[in-house]
Short mmCIF file of C-alpha atoms in Angstrom, two decimals:
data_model
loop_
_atom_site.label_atom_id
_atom_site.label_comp_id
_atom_site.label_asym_id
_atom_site.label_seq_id
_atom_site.Cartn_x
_atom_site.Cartn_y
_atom_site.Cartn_z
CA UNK W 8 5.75 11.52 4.57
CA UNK W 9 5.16 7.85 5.91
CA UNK W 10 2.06 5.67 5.44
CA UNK W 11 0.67 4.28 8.73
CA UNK W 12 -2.51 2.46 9.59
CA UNK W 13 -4.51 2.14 12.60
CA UNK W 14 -7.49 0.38 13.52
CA UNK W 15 -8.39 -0.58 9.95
CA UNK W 16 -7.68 3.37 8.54
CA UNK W 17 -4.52 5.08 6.90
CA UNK W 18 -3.15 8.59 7.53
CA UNK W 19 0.42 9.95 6.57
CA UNK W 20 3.20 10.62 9.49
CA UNK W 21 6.04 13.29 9.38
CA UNK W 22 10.17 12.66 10.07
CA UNK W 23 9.41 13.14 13.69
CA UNK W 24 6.31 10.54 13.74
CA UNK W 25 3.34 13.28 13.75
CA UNK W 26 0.57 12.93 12.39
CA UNK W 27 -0.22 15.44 9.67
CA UNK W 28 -3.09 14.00 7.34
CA UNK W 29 -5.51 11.92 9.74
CA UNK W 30 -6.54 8.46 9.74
CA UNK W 31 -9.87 8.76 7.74
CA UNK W 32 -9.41 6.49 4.59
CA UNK W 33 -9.89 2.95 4.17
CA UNK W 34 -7.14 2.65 1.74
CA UNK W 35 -4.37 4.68 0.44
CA UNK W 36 -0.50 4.54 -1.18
CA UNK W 37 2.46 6.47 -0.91
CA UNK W 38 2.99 10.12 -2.72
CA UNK W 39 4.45 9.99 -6.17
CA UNK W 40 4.82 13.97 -7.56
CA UNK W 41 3.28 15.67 -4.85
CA UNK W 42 -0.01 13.09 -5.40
CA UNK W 43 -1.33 10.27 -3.26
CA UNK W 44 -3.83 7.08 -3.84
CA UNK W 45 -6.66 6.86 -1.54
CA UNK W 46 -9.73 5.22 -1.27
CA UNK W 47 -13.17 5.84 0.71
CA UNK W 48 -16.13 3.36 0.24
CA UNK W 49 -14.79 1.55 -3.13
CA UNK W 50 -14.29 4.71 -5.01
CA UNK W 51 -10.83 6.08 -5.63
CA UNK W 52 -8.93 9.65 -5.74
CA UNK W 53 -6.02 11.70 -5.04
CA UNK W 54 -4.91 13.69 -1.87
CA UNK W 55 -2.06 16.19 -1.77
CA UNK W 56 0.60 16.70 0.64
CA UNK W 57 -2.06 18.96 2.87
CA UNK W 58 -4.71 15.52 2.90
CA UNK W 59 -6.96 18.41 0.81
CA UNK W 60 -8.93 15.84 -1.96
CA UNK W 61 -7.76 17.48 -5.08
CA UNK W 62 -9.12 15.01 -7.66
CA UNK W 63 -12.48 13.34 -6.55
CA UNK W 64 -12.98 9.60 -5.25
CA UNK W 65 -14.88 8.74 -8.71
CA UNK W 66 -12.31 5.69 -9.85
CA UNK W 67 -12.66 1.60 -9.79
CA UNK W 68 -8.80 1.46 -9.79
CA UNK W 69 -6.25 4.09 -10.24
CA UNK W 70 -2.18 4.01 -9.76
CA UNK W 71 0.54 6.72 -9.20
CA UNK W 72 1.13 9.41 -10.96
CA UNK W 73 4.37 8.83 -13.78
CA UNK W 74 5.55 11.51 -15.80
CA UNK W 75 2.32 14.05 -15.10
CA UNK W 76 0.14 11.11 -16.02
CA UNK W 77 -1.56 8.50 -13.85
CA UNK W 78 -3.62 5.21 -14.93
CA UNK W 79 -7.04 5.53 -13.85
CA UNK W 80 -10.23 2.72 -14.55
CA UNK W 81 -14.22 3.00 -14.57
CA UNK W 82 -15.64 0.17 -15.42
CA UNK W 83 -13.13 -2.15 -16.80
CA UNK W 84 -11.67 0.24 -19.45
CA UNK W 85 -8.41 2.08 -18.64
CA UNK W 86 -7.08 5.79 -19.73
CA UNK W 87 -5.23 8.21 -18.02
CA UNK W 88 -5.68 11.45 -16.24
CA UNK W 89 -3.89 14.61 -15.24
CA UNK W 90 -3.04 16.32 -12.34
CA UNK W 91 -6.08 18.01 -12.89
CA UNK W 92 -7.98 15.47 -12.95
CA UNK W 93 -8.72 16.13 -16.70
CA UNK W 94 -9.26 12.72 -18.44
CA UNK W 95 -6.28 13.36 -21.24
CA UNK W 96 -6.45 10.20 -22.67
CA UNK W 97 -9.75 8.55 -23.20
CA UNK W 98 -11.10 5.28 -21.02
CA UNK W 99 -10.35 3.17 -24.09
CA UNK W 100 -8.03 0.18 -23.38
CA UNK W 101 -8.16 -3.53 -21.95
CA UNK W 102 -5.05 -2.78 -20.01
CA UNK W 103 -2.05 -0.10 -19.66
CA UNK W 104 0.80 0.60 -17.70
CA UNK W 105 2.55 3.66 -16.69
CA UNK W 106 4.59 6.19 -18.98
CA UNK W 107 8.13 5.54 -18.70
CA UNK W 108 10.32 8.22 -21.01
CA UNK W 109 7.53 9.18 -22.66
CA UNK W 110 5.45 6.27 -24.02
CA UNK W 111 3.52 3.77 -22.50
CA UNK W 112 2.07 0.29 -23.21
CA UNK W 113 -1.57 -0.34 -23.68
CA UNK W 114 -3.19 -3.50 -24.53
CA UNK W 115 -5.80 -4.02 -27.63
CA UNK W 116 -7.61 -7.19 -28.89
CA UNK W 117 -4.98 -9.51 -27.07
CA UNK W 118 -2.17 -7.74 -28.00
CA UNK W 119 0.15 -5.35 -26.51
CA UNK W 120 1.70 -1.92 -28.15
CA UNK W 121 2.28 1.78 -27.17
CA UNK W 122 1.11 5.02 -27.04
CA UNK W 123 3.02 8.56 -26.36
CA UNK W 124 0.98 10.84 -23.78
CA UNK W 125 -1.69 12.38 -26.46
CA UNK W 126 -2.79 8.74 -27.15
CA UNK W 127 -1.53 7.97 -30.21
CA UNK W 128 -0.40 4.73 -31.35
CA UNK W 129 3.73 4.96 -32.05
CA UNK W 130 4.28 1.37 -31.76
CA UNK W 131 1.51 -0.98 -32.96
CA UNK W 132 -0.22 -3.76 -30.95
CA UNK W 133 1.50 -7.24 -31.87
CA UNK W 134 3.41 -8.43 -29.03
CA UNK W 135 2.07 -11.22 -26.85
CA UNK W 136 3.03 -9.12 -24.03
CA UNK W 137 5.92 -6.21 -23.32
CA UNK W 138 6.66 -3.63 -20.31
CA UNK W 139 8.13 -0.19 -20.34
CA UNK W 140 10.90 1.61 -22.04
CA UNK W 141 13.85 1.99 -19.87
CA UNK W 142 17.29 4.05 -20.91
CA UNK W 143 15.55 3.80 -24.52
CA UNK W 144 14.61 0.03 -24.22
CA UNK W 145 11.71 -2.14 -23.66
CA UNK W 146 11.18 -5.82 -23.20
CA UNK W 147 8.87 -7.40 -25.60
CA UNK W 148 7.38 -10.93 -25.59
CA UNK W 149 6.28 -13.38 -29.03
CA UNK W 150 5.88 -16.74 -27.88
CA UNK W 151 7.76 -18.06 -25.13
CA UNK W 152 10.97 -15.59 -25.63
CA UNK W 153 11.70 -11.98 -25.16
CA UNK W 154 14.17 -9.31 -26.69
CA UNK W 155 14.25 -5.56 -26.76
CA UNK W 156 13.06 -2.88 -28.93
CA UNK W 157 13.62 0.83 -29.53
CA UNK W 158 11.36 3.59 -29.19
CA UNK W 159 10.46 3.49 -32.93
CA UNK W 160 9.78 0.12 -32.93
CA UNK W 161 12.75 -1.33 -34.52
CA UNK W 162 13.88 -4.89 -32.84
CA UNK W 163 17.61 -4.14 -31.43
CA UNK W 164 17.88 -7.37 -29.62
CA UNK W 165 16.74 -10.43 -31.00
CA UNK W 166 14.04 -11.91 -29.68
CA UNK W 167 15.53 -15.06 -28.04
CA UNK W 168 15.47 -15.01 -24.02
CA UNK W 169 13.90 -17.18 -21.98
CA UNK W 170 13.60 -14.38 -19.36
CA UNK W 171 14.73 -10.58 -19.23
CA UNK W 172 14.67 -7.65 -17.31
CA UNK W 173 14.76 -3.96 -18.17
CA UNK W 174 18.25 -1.63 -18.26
CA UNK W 175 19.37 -0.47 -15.33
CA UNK W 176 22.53 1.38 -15.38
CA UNK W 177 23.42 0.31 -18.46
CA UNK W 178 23.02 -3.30 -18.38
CA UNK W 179 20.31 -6.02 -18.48
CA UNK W 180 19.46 -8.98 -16.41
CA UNK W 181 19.04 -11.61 -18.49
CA UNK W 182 18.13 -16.04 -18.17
CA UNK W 183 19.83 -18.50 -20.53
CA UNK W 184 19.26 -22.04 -19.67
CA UNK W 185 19.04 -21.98 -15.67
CA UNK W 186 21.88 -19.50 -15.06
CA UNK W 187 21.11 -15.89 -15.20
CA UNK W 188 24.02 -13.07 -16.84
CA UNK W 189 24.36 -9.54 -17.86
CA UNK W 190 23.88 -7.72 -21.63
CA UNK W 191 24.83 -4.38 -22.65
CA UNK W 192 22.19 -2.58 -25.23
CA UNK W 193 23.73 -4.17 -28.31
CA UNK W 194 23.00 -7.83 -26.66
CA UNK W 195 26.37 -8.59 -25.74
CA UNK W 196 26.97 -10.61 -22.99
CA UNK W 197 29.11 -8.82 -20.64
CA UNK W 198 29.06 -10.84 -17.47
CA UNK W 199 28.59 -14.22 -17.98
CA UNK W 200 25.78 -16.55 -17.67
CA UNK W 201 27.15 -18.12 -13.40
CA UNK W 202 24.07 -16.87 -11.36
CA UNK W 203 21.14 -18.84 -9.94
CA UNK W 204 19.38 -15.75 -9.32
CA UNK W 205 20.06 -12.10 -10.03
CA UNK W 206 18.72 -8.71 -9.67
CA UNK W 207 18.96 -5.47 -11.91
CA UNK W 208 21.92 -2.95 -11.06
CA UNK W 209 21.00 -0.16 -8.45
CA UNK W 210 23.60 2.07 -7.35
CA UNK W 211 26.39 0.46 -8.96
CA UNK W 212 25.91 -3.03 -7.30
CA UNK W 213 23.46 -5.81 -8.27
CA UNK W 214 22.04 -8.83 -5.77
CA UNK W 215 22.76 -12.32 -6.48
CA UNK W 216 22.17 -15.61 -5.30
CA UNK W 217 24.62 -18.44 -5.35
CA UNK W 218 23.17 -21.71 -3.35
CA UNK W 219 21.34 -20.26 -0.36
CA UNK W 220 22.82 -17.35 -0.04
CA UNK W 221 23.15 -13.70 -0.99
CA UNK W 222 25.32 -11.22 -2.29
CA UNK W 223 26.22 -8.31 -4.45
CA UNK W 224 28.65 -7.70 -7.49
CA UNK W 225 29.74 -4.74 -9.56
CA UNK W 226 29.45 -3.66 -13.44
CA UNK W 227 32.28 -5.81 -13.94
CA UNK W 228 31.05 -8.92 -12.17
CA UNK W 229 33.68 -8.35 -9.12
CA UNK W 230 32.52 -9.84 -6.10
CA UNK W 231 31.85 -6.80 -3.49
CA UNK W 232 29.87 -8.30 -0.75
CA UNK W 233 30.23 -12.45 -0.30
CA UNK W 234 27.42 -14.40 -0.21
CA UNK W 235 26.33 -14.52 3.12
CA UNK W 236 23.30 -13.47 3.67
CA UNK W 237 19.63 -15.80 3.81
CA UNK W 238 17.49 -12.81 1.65
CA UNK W 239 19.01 -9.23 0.43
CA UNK W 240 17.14 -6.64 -1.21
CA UNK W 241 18.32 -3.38 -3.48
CA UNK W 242 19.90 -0.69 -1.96
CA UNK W 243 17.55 2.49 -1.39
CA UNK W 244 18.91 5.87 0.52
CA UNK W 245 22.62 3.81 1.12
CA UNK W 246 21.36 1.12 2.89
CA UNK W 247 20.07 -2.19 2.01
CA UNK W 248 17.80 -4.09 4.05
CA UNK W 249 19.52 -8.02 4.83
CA UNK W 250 18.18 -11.27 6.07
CA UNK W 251 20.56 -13.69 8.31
CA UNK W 252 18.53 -16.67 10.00
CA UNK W 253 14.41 -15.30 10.62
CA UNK W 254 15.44 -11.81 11.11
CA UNK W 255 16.35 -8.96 9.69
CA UNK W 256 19.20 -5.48 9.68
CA UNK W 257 20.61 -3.12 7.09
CA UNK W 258 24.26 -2.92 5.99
CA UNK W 259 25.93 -0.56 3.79
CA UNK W 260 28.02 -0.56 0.41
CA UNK W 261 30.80 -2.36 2.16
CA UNK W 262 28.61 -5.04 3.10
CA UNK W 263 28.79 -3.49 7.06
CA UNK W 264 26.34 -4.37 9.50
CA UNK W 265 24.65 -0.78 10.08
CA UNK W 266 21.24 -1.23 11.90
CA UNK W 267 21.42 -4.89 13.73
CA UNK W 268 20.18 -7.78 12.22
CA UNK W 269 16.79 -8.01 15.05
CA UNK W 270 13.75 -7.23 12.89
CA UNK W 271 10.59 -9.86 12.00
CA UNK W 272 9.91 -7.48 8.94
CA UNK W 273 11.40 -4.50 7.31
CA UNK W 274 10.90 -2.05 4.37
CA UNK W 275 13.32 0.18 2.26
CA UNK W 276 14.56 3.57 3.14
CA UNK W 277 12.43 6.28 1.93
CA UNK W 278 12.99 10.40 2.98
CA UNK W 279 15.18 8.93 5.90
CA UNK W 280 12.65 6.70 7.51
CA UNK W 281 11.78 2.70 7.18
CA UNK W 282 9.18 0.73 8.62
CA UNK W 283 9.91 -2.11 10.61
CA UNK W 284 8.34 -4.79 12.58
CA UNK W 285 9.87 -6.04 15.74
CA UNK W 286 7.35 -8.33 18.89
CA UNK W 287 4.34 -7.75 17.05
CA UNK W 288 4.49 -3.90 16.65
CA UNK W 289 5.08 -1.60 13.26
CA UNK W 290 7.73 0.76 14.08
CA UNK W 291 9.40 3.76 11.84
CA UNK W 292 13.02 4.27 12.34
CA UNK W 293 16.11 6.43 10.86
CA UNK W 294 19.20 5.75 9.84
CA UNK W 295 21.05 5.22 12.85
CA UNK W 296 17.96 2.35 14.01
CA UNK W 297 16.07 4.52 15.98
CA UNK W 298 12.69 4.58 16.58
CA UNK W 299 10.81 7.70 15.28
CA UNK W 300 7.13 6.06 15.73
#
C-alpha cells in the first residue's frame, strides 16, 4: 500500500490507485511488519493493513516497528513496545534507536550504549555517540573520530575516522582527509580513498560523485555507470531514480534510461509503485512510467 494525502489528511492507496484505508488522520507513515504510524490530535498509534486501530493513539512520538519492537515516547522518556502494544521495555531512556540484529542503542547520562530486546545492558554507555549494528558491526564515536565494534563490545576497528558509515554488503563507506574509500570488516582498505562523495553498496553497486556529477561502481571499484548524472539515488525494486538538469527519470543496472527523465520530484520504488511529481500534481506510477493515481 501507498501513502497519499489530501486536503491536509492521509489514507493508504492500493496497486490500482484505490482507496482502501480513508483519509481520516492528520499524520501517518508507511507499513513496516504489517504496522503503520498514525497520528490524530497530537497523540500517536498504530493501524493495520485493514486501517482497524490496533494499538491506541496514547504516544508523544513513536517510529516503525524493527525486529517485533518499535520505539515509542510519553513524556520525554523513550522504551519500546510490542505488537501488542505491551510496553516490553520500560519508558526509561534519554534517547534510543531501533533494534538492528538484535540489540539496540539507548542513550544514558550523555552517553550512548546498548541493550538486547529484554532491556538489558550488553554493551555499556561510554561512547560520545554510536548507531546500529549492521552484518555484526556498529559505528561508534569518542571525540571527533569513529571506528567499529562487535556485538560484545570488543573494538575491531580502531577508532580513527573522520567519518563512517555502516556495512553494507560487506564493505564500509568510509572519509580520510577529503576523499571518501571503501573497508572490509578487518579495516582494510579495499578501494581506495578517490571519491568526493560516496554512498553505501546496495545491490551490488554504490553511488559516487566525482566533480558535479554522478555515478555508480562495483565491489571492486570498476566503473559501471559514468558519471553523468546532476543527483542519483540507491537502487530500490531495479530501478534507481536519476537527476539530469531540474528534472528527474529512472534507469536501470546498465545505467539505461527506463522511465524518461520529465519529473519535478520523485521517490523510490516500493511494491511496484513510486510517487512522482510532474506540473504541480503528486502522481503514483509503475514500472513502465505509468500513471496508476
Amino acid at each position: 500500500m501507498a501513502l497519499v494525502k489530501i486536503d491536509n489528511k492521509f489514507g493508504y492507496i492500493d496497486k490500482t490507485g484505490q482507496l482502501v484505508i480513508p483519509l481520516q488522520f492528520d499524520d501517518a507513515w508507511y507499513f513496516s511488519q504489517g504496522l503503520a504510524v498514525v497520528k490524530i490530535d497530537n497523540k500517536i498509534g498504530y493501524i493495520d493493513k485493514t486501517g482497524q486501530l490496533v494499538i491506541p493513539l496514547q504516544f508523544d512520538d513513536a517510529r516503525y516497528f524493527s525486529q517485533g519492537l518499535a520505539v515509542v515516547k510519553i513524556d520525554n522518556k523513550i522504551g519500546y513496545i510490542d505488537k501488542t502494544g505491551q510496553l516490553v521495555i520500560p519508558l526509561q531512556f534519554d534517547d534510543a534507536d531501533d533494534f538492528y540484529e538484535g540489540l539496540a542503542k539507548v542513550k544514558f547520562d550523555g552517553k550512548f550504549g546498548y541493550v538486547n530486546k529484554n532491556g538489558q545492558i550488553v554493551i555499556q554507555p561510554k561512547y560520545d555517540d554510536s548507531w546500529g549494528f549492521s552484518e555484526g558491526l556498529a559505528i561508534v564515536k569518542m571525540g571527533d573520530k569513529l571506528g567499529y565494534i562487535g556485538k560484545s563490545g570488543q573494538l575491531v576497528i580502531p577508532i580513527k575516522f573522520q567519518d563512517a558509515w555502516e556495512f553494507s554488503e560487506g564493505l564500509a563507506l568510509v572519509q580520510i582527509a577529503d576523499k571518501r574509500g571503501y573497508i572490509n570488516k578487518i579495516g582494510q582498505l579495499v578501494i581506495p580513498p578517490q571519491f568526493d562523495k560516496a554512498h553505501n553498496f546496495c545491490g551490488g553497486l554504490a553511488r559516487f560523485k566525482m566533480g558535479n556529477k554522478f555515478g555508480y561502481i562495483d565491489k571492486r571499484g570498476q566503473l559501471i555507470i559514468s558519471a553523468q548524472f546532476d543527483e542519483a539515488e540507491d537502487f530500490s525494486e531495479g530501478l534507481a531514480r536519476i537527476k539530469i538538469g531540474k528534472k528527474w527519470g529512472y534507469i536501470d543496472k546498465t545505467g539505461k534510461i527506463v522511465i524518461s527523465v520529465q519529473f519535478d520530484g520523485v521517490n523510490d520504488f516500493s511494491e511496484g509503485m513510486a510517487w512522482v511529481s510532474i506540473g504541480g500534481r503528486e502522481h503514483y506510477i509503475n514500472k513502465i512510467g505509468k500513471f496508476v493515481y
